[in-house]
Structure formats: structure tokens, C-alpha cells
């Protein structure tokens, strides 16, 4: 793995890249995390032959806003892909990262080999009732918190280093389902308070996406809480 900063308009992105000749997979982290949020995915995807790329969005660990007037997340992602010379790639977004992945797919779907959205309520606002809860209660399911305190501590350490603001990012503008052309996989946890299975099924119908896959015993971050199951789902989709 190599690490570097990629310049974007008015700022810069901290990026890591496993390299290799395989198809590229770009991972977009949750609002609560950073480019560090993928320790369970990076080695597995690389071992399966993919070139795995992760980065911190502006304001998260290692990346900076600079003198720009604000982050253009879709523009930053497109600039990163251009900088790395990626003609086409898989895009994987977790939670708020999924909203950005969706927006990029709508704007630049011709570049995508596939789109995986995990724990993402897409263009819907986050429930206000969750804002007062500790971040680990909002983001990690009760089963995981009870059974894996070391994993909770590791997740909280990444969140602390990320330095992202409390609360949730604003929703994206509502989008037209008939403009989404990339193959899609939707994943959620059965205990996700932001994107419960019933809500994601309704969103899937609106976007014309396949039936979502529900990961048992997981909250808003199934890629962290149930990585073996989540990685298996992702690899099956990547290798379809």
C-alpha cells in the first residue's frame, strides 16, 4: 500500500492505494470515519485481485479543505479518479459515503463498473431523534456493542482521529431513478436506525434497484460489525 495526497480544487485528499493490475475499487467512508475505516476490507479485496483505493473526504483525517469555499464531494471523487488514471472502477459507499457514491453514479455512471451502497439512506434526511445519542449507539448495533467491546473501542479511535463534526451530513437533493444506470447492490444491517430494511426496500423500488441484502446482527456499519458476511456479499457482486 502507498499513501499520498491528491490535490483538488481548494484542498487536498489523503489517499491510500494497494496498486495492482486488477479492477479498481474505491471505498467511500461513513461520516463518522475516514480513509482508516476499511481495515477489514483492504486486505481481503486486494487478495482477491482488486486494486483497492480509499481516501478521506475533506475535513476528515489527513485531508484538508484549504482555501476553497467548500467541498464538492462528487468533483473531488472525479478528480481523484482522473489523477489515478482510472477509466472505470467499482464504487463502494458506506452510510454518508453512499450518498456521495450515488451522486457520482448519477453524474458519471458511464465510468462505473458497479455501485454498492451500504447502510445508506440515499437522499433522505437522518432522523433528528438520533442526534442526541452517543455516536457508537447511532452507528453500531446493540449486538455488536455487547459482544465486541474491543471492536467498539477500535472504531471509536478511528472516529476520534477522523475529526468529523457531530451529527449527520445534509441529505442530497432528491434524484430521478431513471438516471441511475450502473449495476447496484444495496446492503443494510437489520438493526440500522438510519436505514432499516423496510425503508431500504422502499428506496430500492423507487430507484429500480434489486432487493436489498440484510446483514443480521449489524447496525449502521455492517462492513465493520460483520465484515466476513459483508466482504462475501461485496466480492460476489464485484465478481458477478
Coordinates of C-alpha atoms in Angstrom, one line a residue:
X1 CA 0.0 0.0 0.0
X2 CA 1.2 3.5 -0.8
X3 CA -0.2 6.7 0.7
X4 CA -0.2 10.2 -0.9
X5 CA -2.1 13.4 -1.1
X6 CA -4.1 14.3 -4.2
X7 CA -4.7 17.9 -4.9
X8 CA -8.3 19.0 -5.5
X9 CA -9.7 22.5 -6.1
X10 CA -9.1 24.4 -2.9
X11 CA -7.9 21.4 -0.9
X12 CA -6.3 18.0 -0.8
X13 CA -7.2 14.4 -0.1
X14 CA -5.3 11.8 1.8
X15 CA -5.4 8.6 -0.2
X16 CA -4.1 5.1 0.1
X17 CA -3.8 2.7 -2.8
X18 CA -2.9 -1.0 -2.9
X19 CA -1.9 -0.8 -6.6
X20 CA -2.0 -3.8 -8.8
X21 CA -3.5 -4.6 -12.3
X22 CA -6.9 -5.7 -11.1
X23 CA -10.1 -3.8 -11.4
X24 CA -10.2 -0.7 -9.1
X25 CA -12.5 -0.5 -6.1
X26 CA -12.9 3.0 -4.5
X27 CA -14.2 2.9 -0.9
X28 CA -16.1 5.9 0.5
X29 CA -16.2 6.1 4.3
X30 CA -19.1 7.0 6.6
X31 CA -19.5 10.5 8.0
X32 CA -18.2 9.1 11.3
X33 CA -15.0 7.8 9.9
X34 CA -12.2 8.4 7.4
X35 CA -10.0 6.6 5.0
X36 CA -9.0 4.5 8.0
X37 CA -12.4 2.9 8.2
X38 CA -11.6 -0.1 6.0
X39 CA -9.1 -2.4 7.8
X40 CA -11.3 -5.4 7.3
X41 CA -11.8 -4.8 3.6
X42 CA -8.5 -3.7 2.2
X43 CA -6.5 -7.0 2.6
X44 CA -9.5 -9.1 1.5
X45 CA -10.2 -7.2 -1.6
X46 CA -6.5 -6.9 -2.5
X47 CA -6.1 -10.7 -2.0
X48 CA -9.0 -11.2 -4.4
X49 CA -7.0 -9.4 -7.1
X50 CA -8.6 -5.9 -6.9
X51 CA -6.8 -2.6 -6.8
X52 CA -8.2 -1.1 -3.6
X53 CA -8.3 2.7 -3.0
X54 CA -9.5 4.6 0.0
X55 CA -9.4 8.2 0.9
X56 CA -10.6 10.7 3.5
X57 CA -13.0 13.3 2.3
X58 CA -12.3 17.0 3.1
X59 CA -12.3 17.6 6.8
X60 CA -11.6 14.0 7.8
X61 CA -8.3 12.6 8.9
X62 CA -5.3 13.6 6.6
X63 CA -7.4 15.7 4.2
X64 CA -7.9 19.4 4.2
X65 CA -10.2 22.0 2.8
X66 CA -7.6 24.6 2.1
X67 CA -8.8 28.0 0.8
X68 CA -11.8 26.7 -1.2
X69 CA -15.3 27.8 -0.4
X70 CA -16.5 24.3 0.4
X71 CA -16.1 20.7 -0.6
X72 CA -17.5 19.4 -3.9
X73 CA -17.6 15.7 -2.9
X74 CA -18.5 14.4 -6.4
X75 CA -16.0 16.7 -8.0
X76 CA -13.3 15.5 -5.6
X77 CA -14.1 11.9 -6.3
X78 CA -13.9 12.5 -10.1
X79 CA -10.6 14.4 -9.6
X80 CA -9.2 11.5 -7.6
X81 CA -10.2 9.0 -10.3
X82 CA -8.7 11.2 -13.0
X83 CA -5.5 11.7 -11.0
X84 CA -5.1 8.0 -10.7
X85 CA -5.8 7.4 -14.4
X86 CA -8.9 5.2 -13.7
X87 CA -11.1 4.9 -16.8
X88 CA -13.6 2.7 -14.9
X89 CA -14.0 1.5 -11.4
X90 CA -16.2 0.0 -8.8
X91 CA -17.6 2.4 -6.2
X92 CA -18.5 1.3 -2.6
X93 CA -20.1 3.8 -0.2
X94 CA -20.9 3.2 3.4
X95 CA -23.5 5.4 5.2
X96 CA -22.9 9.0 4.2
X97 CA -20.3 7.8 1.7
X98 CA -23.1 6.0 -0.1
X99 CA -24.9 9.3 -0.7
X100 CA -21.8 10.6 -2.4
X101 CA -21.4 7.4 -4.3
X102 CA -25.0 7.7 -5.6
X103 CA -24.5 11.3 -6.6
X104 CA -21.4 10.3 -8.5
X105 CA -23.2 7.4 -10.2
X106 CA -25.9 9.8 -11.3
X107 CA -23.4 12.3 -12.8
X108 CA -20.8 9.9 -14.1
X109 CA -22.4 6.5 -14.4
X110 CA -20.5 5.7 -17.6
X111 CA -17.3 5.3 -15.5
X112 CA -18.8 2.8 -13.0
X113 CA -18.4 -1.0 -13.2
X114 CA -20.7 -1.3 -10.3
X115 CA -22.2 0.6 -7.3
X116 CA -22.5 -0.8 -3.7
X117 CA -24.4 1.3 -1.2
X118 CA -24.2 0.0 2.4
X119 CA -26.2 1.4 5.3
X120 CA -27.1 4.5 3.2
X121 CA -30.5 6.2 3.3
X122 CA -29.6 7.8 0.0
X123 CA -31.3 11.1 -0.4
X124 CA -33.4 11.0 2.8
X125 CA -32.5 13.2 5.9
X126 CA -31.3 11.5 9.1
X127 CA -33.9 11.1 11.9
X128 CA -33.4 14.0 14.3
X129 CA -34.1 11.8 17.3
X130 CA -30.8 10.1 16.9
X131 CA -28.6 13.3 17.1
X132 CA -28.5 13.3 20.9
X133 CA -27.3 9.7 21.3
X134 CA -23.6 8.8 21.7
X135 CA -22.0 8.2 18.3
X136 CA -21.4 4.5 18.9
X137 CA -25.1 4.0 19.7
X138 CA -26.1 5.7 16.4
X139 CA -23.5 3.9 14.3
X140 CA -23.0 0.4 15.8
X141 CA -25.7 -2.1 16.5
X142 CA -26.6 -3.3 20.0
X143 CA -25.5 -6.9 19.4
X144 CA -22.0 -5.7 18.2
X145 CA -21.6 -3.3 21.1
X146 CA -22.4 -6.1 23.6
X147 CA -20.3 -8.8 22.1
X148 CA -17.2 -6.9 20.9
X149 CA -16.1 -4.1 23.2
X150 CA -12.6 -4.1 21.7
X151 CA -14.1 -3.6 18.2
X152 CA -16.1 -0.7 19.6
X153 CA -13.0 0.8 21.1
X154 CA -11.1 0.5 17.8
X155 CA -14.0 2.0 15.9
X156 CA -14.2 4.9 18.3
X157 CA -10.4 5.5 17.9
X158 CA -10.8 5.9 14.2
X159 CA -13.8 8.2 14.7
X160 CA -11.7 10.4 17.1
X161 CA -8.8 10.6 14.6
X162 CA -11.3 11.4 11.8
X163 CA -12.2 14.7 13.4
X164 CA -15.5 14.9 11.7
X165 CA -18.3 17.0 13.2
X166 CA -21.0 15.6 15.3
X167 CA -24.4 14.9 13.8
X168 CA -25.2 13.9 10.2
X169 CA -24.4 15.5 6.8
X170 CA -27.3 17.2 5.0
X171 CA -29.2 15.0 2.5
X172 CA -28.5 15.1 -1.2
X173 CA -31.2 16.6 -3.5
X174 CA -33.8 14.2 -4.5
X175 CA -32.8 12.3 -7.6
X176 CA -34.6 10.7 -10.5
X177 CA -34.4 6.9 -10.5
X178 CA -34.3 6.6 -14.3
X179 CA -31.0 8.3 -14.5
X180 CA -29.2 5.6 -12.4
X181 CA -27.6 3.2 -14.9
X182 CA -24.8 1.5 -13.1
X183 CA -25.4 -2.0 -11.6
X184 CA -26.4 -1.6 -8.0
X185 CA -26.1 -3.6 -4.7
X186 CA -27.9 -2.3 -1.6
X187 CA -26.8 -3.6 1.9
X188 CA -28.1 -2.7 5.3
X189 CA -28.0 -4.1 8.9
X190 CA -31.1 -5.4 10.5
X191 CA -30.6 -3.0 13.4
X192 CA -29.7 0.1 11.3
X193 CA -31.6 3.0 12.8
X194 CA -30.9 5.3 9.9
X195 CA -31.7 2.8 7.1
X196 CA -33.8 -0.1 8.4
X197 CA -34.6 -2.9 6.0
X198 CA -38.2 -1.7 5.4
X199 CA -37.1 1.8 4.4
X200 CA -34.3 0.5 2.2
X201 CA -36.8 -1.8 0.4
X202 CA -39.0 1.2 -0.4
X203 CA -35.9 3.2 -1.6
X204 CA -34.9 0.2 -3.8
X205 CA -38.2 0.2 -5.5
X206 CA -38.0 3.9 -6.1
X207 CA -34.5 3.6 -7.6
X208 CA -35.4 0.5 -9.6
X209 CA -32.6 -1.4 -7.7
X210 CA -32.5 -5.1 -6.8
X211 CA -33.9 -6.3 -3.4
X212 CA -31.5 -5.2 -0.6
X213 CA -29.4 -7.6 1.3
X214 CA -29.9 -7.5 5.1
X215 CA -26.9 -8.4 7.3
X216 CA -28.0 -10.0 10.6
X217 CA -26.8 -8.6 13.9
X218 CA -25.5 -5.3 12.4
X219 CA -26.3 -1.7 12.8
X220 CA -25.4 1.3 10.6
X221 CA -21.9 0.0 9.8
X222 CA -22.2 -3.7 8.7
X223 CA -18.8 -3.5 6.9
X224 CA -17.2 -3.1 10.4
X225 CA -19.6 -5.1 12.5
X226 CA -20.0 -8.2 10.3
X227 CA -17.0 -8.0 7.9
X228 CA -16.9 -11.6 6.8
X229 CA -20.5 -11.5 5.7
X230 CA -20.2 -8.0 4.2
X231 CA -17.0 -8.9 2.3
X232 CA -18.6 -12.0 0.9
X233 CA -21.5 -10.0 -0.4
X234 CA -19.2 -7.4 -1.9
X235 CA -16.9 -9.9 -3.6
X236 CA -19.8 -11.8 -5.1
X237 CA -21.1 -8.5 -6.6
X238 CA -17.7 -7.4 -7.8
X239 CA -17.1 -10.8 -9.5
X240 CA -20.6 -11.2 -10.9

